[in-house]
mmCIF file of C-alpha atoms in Angstrom:
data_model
loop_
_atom_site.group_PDB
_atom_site.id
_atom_site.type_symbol
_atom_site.label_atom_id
_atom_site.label_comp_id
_atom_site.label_asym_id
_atom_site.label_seq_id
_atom_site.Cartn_x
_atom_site.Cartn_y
_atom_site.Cartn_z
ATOM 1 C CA UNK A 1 4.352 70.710 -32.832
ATOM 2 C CA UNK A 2 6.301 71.603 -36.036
ATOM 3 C CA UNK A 3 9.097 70.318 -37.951
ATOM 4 C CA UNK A 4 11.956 72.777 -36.717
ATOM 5 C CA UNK A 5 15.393 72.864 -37.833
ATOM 6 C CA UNK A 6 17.987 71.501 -35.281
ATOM 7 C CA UNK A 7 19.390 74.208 -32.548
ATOM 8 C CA UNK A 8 23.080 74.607 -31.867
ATOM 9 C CA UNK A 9 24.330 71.973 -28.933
ATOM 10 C CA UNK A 10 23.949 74.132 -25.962
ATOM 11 C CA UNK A 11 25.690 71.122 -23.847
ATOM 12 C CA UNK A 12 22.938 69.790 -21.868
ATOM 13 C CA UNK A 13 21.261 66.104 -22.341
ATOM 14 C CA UNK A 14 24.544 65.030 -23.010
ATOM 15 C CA UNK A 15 25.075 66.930 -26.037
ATOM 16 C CA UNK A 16 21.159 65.801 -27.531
ATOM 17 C CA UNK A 17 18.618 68.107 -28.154
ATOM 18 C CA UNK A 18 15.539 67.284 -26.405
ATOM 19 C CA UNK A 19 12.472 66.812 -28.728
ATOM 20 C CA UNK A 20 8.874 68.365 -27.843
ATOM 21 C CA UNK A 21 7.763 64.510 -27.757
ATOM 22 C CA UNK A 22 10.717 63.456 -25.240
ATOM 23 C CA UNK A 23 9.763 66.448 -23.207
ATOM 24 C CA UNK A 24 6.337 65.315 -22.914
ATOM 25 C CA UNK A 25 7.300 61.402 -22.174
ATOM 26 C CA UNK A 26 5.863 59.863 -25.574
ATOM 27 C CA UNK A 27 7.355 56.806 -26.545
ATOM 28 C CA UNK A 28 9.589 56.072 -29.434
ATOM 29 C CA UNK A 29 8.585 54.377 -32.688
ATOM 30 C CA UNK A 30 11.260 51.419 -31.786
ATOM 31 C CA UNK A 31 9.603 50.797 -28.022
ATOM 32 C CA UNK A 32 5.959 49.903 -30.330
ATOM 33 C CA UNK A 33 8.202 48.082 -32.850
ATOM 34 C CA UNK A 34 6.879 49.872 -35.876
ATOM 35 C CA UNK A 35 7.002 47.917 -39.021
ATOM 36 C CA UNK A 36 8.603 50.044 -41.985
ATOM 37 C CA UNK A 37 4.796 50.619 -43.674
ATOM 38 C CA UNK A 38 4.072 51.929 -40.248
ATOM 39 C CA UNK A 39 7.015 53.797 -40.097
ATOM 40 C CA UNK A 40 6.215 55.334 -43.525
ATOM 41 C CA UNK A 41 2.519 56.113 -42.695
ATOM 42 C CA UNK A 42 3.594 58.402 -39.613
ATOM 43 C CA UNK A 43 5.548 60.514 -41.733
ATOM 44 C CA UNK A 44 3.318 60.738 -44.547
ATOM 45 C CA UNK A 45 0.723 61.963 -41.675
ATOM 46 C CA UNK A 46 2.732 63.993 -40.109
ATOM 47 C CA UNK A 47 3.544 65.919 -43.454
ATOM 48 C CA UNK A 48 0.015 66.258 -44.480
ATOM 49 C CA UNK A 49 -0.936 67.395 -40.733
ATOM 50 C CA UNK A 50 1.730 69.995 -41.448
ATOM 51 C CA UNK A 51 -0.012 70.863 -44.536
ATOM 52 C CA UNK A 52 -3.135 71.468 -42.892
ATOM 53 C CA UNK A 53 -1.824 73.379 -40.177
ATOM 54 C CA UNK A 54 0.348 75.921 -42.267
ATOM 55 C CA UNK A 55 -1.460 76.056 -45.445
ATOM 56 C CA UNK A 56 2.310 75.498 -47.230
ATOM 57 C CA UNK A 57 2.601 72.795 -49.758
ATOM 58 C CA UNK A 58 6.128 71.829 -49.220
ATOM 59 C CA UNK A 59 5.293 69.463 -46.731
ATOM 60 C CA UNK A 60 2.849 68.139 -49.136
ATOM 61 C CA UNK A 61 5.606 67.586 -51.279
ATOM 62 C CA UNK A 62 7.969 66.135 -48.624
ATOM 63 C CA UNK A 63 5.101 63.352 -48.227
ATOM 64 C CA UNK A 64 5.217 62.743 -51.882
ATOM 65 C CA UNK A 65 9.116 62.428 -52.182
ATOM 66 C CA UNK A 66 9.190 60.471 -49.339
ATOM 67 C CA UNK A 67 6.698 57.748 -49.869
ATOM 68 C CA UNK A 68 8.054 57.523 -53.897
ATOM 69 C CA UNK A 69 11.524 56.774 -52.294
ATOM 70 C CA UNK A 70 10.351 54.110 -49.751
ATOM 71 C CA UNK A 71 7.807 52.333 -52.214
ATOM 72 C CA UNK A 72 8.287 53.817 -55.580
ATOM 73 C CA UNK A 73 6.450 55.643 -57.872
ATOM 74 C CA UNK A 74 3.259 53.598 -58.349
ATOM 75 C CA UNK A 75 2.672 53.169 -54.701
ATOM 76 C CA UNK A 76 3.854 55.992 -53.163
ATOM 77 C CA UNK A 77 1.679 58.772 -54.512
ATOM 78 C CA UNK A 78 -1.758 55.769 -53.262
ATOM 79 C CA UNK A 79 -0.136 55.190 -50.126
ATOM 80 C CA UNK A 80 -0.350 59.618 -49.930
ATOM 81 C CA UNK A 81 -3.885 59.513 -51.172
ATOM 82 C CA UNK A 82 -4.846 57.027 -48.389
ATOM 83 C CA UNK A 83 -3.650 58.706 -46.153
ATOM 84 C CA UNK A 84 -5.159 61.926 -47.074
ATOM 85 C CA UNK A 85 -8.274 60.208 -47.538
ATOM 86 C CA UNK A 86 -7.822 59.181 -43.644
ATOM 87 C CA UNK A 87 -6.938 62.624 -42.378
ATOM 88 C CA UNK A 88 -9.814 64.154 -44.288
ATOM 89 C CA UNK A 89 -12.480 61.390 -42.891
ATOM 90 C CA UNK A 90 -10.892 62.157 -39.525
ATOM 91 C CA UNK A 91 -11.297 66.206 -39.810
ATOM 92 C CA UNK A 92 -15.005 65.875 -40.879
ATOM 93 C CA UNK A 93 -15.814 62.839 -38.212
ATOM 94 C CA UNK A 94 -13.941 64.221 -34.911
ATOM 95 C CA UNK A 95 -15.116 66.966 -32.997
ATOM 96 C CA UNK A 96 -11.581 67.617 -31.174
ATOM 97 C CA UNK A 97 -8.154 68.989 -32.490
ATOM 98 C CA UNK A 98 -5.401 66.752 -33.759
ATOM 99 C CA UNK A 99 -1.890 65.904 -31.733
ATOM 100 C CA UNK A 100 1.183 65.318 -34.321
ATOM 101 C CA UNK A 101 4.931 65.725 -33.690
ATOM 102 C CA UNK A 102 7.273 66.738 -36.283
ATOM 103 C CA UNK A 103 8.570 65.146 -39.544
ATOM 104 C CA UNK A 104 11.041 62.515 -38.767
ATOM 105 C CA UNK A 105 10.490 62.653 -34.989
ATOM 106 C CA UNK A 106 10.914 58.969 -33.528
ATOM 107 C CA UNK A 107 8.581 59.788 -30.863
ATOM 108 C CA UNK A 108 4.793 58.632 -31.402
ATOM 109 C CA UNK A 109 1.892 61.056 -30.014
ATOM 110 C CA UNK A 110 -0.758 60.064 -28.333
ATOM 111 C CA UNK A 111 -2.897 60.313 -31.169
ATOM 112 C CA UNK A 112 -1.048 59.316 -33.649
ATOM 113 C CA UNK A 113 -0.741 56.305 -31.520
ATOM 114 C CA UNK A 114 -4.223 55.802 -31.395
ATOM 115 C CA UNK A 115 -4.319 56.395 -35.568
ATOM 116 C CA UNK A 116 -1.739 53.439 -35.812
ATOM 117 C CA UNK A 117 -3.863 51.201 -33.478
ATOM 118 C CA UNK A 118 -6.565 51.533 -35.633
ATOM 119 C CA UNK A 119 -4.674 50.341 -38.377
ATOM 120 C CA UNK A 120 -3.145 47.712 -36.561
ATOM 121 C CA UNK A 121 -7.129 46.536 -36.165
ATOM 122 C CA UNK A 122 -7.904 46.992 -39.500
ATOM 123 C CA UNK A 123 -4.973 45.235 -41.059
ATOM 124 C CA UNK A 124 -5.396 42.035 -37.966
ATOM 125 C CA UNK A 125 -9.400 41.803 -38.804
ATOM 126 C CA UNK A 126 -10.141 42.693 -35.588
ATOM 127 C CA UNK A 127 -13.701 44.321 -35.310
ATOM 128 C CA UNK A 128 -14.039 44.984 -31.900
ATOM 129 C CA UNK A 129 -10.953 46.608 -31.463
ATOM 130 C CA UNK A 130 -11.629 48.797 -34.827
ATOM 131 C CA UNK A 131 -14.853 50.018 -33.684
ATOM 132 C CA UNK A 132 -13.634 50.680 -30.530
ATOM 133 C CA UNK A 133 -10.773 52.559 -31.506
ATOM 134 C CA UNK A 134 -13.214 54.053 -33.883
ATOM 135 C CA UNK A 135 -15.735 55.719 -31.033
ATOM 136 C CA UNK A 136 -12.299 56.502 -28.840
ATOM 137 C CA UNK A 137 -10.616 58.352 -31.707
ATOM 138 C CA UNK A 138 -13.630 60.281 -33.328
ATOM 139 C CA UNK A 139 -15.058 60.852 -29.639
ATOM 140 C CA UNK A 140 -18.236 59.365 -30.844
ATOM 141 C CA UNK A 141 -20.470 56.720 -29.502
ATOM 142 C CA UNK A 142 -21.893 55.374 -33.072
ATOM 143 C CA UNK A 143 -19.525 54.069 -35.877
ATOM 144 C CA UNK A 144 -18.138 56.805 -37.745
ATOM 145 C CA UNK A 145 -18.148 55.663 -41.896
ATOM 146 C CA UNK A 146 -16.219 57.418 -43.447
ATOM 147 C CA UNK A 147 -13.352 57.269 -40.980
ATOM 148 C CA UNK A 148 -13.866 53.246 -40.831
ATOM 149 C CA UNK A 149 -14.216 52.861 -44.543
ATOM 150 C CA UNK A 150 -10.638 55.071 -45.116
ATOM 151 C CA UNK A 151 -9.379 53.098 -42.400
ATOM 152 C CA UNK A 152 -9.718 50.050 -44.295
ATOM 153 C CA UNK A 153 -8.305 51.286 -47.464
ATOM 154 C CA UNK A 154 -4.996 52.433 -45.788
ATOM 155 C CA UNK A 155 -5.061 49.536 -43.997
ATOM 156 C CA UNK A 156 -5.423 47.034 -46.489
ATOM 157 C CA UNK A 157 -2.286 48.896 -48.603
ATOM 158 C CA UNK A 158 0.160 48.245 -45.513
ATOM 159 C CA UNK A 159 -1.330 44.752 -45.433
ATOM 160 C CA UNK A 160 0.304 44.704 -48.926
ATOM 161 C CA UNK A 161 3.395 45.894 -48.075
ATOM 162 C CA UNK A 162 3.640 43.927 -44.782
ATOM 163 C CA UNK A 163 3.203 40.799 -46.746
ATOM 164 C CA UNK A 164 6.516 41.394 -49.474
ATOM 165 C CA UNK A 165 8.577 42.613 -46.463
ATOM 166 C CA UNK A 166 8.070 39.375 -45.207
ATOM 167 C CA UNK A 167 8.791 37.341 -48.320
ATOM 168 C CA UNK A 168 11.808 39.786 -48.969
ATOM 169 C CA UNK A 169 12.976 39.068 -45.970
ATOM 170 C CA UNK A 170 12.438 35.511 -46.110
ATOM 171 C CA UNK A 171 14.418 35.322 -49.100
ATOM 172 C CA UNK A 172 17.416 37.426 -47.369
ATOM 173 C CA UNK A 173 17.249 34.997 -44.151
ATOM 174 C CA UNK A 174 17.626 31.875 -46.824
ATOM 175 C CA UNK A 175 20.307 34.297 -49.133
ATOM 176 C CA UNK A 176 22.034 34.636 -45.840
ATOM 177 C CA UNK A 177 22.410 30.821 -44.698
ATOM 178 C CA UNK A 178 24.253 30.300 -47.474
ATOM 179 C CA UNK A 179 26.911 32.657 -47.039
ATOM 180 C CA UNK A 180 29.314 33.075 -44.183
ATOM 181 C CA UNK A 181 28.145 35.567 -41.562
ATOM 182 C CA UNK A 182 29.644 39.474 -41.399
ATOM 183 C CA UNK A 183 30.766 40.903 -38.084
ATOM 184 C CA UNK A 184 30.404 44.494 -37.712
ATOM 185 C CA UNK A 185 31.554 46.925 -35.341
ATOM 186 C CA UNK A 186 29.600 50.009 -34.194
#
């Protein structure tokens, strides 16, 4: 499934276009309440899935852009590497193709999902849910290594991240009790 620019409105769906992973009933990145890292991960996987399947490097570079904009230029281009170092462990460790949906897309494959709840293990220190969703990803009864060790790495980097969201938005709740509320209208 391939990042695709947007058809014309042909009037059906109530003037929406129906994405491959609406079609197909995934859910949507808000349902799973994605944290931005999270968020930011899926994309950067997405791109460098696209990279692998077309060979192109302009997704490559999408990735690049787009993690340097959401966590600047010292962490984006690690948060790319970890995730490359992921897809790579994931190529050489599991026997079976690879689902992804396009660039942007707010729905969440099924194996992207199951990418994410690994993470989500790593990052809560929970080992029996990590080597489960180790085997069940890879397709593997033993531990695969180098999928668990790059795991860990990415995992530990949205960790990071997760942690300053918080304070930044502790700091914004407290900012915000000491002004007077804004109403806005949608």
């Amino acid at each position: 499934m391939r990042n695709k620019s947007p058809k014309p409105n042909d009037g059906k769906a109530g003037g929406e276009d129906t994405c491959a992973g609406h079609a197909l009933g995934f859910p949507l990145r808000a349902e799973l309440e994605f944290l931005p890292i999270e968020n930011v991960t899926l994309d950067i996987f997405r791109c460098l899935c696209e990279v692998y399947t077309t060979g192109a490097a302009q997704p490559w570079e999408i990735a690049m852009k787009e993690a340097e904009a959401k966590l600047g230029p010292a962490e984006g281009p690690l948060l790319v590497a970890r995730v490359t170092a992921l897809l790579r462990a994931l190529r050489s460790e599991r026997k079976v193709g690879f689902s992804y949906l396009s660039i942007g897309c707010q729905h969440v494959s099924p194996d992207e999902l199951a990418v994410s709840g690994l993470l989500k293990a790593a990052r809560s220190g929970n080992e029996i849910a990590l080597d489960r969703g180790l085997k069940l990803l890879v397709e593997d009864p033993q531990t695969p290594a180098r999928t668990q060790f790059a795991a860990r790495a990415l995992a530990s980097m949205q960790s990071q991240h997760i942690a300053s969201d918080v304070d930044v938005r502790g700091e914004a709740h407290a900012s915000q009790k000491k002004t007077a509320p804004a109403h806005y209208l949608h």
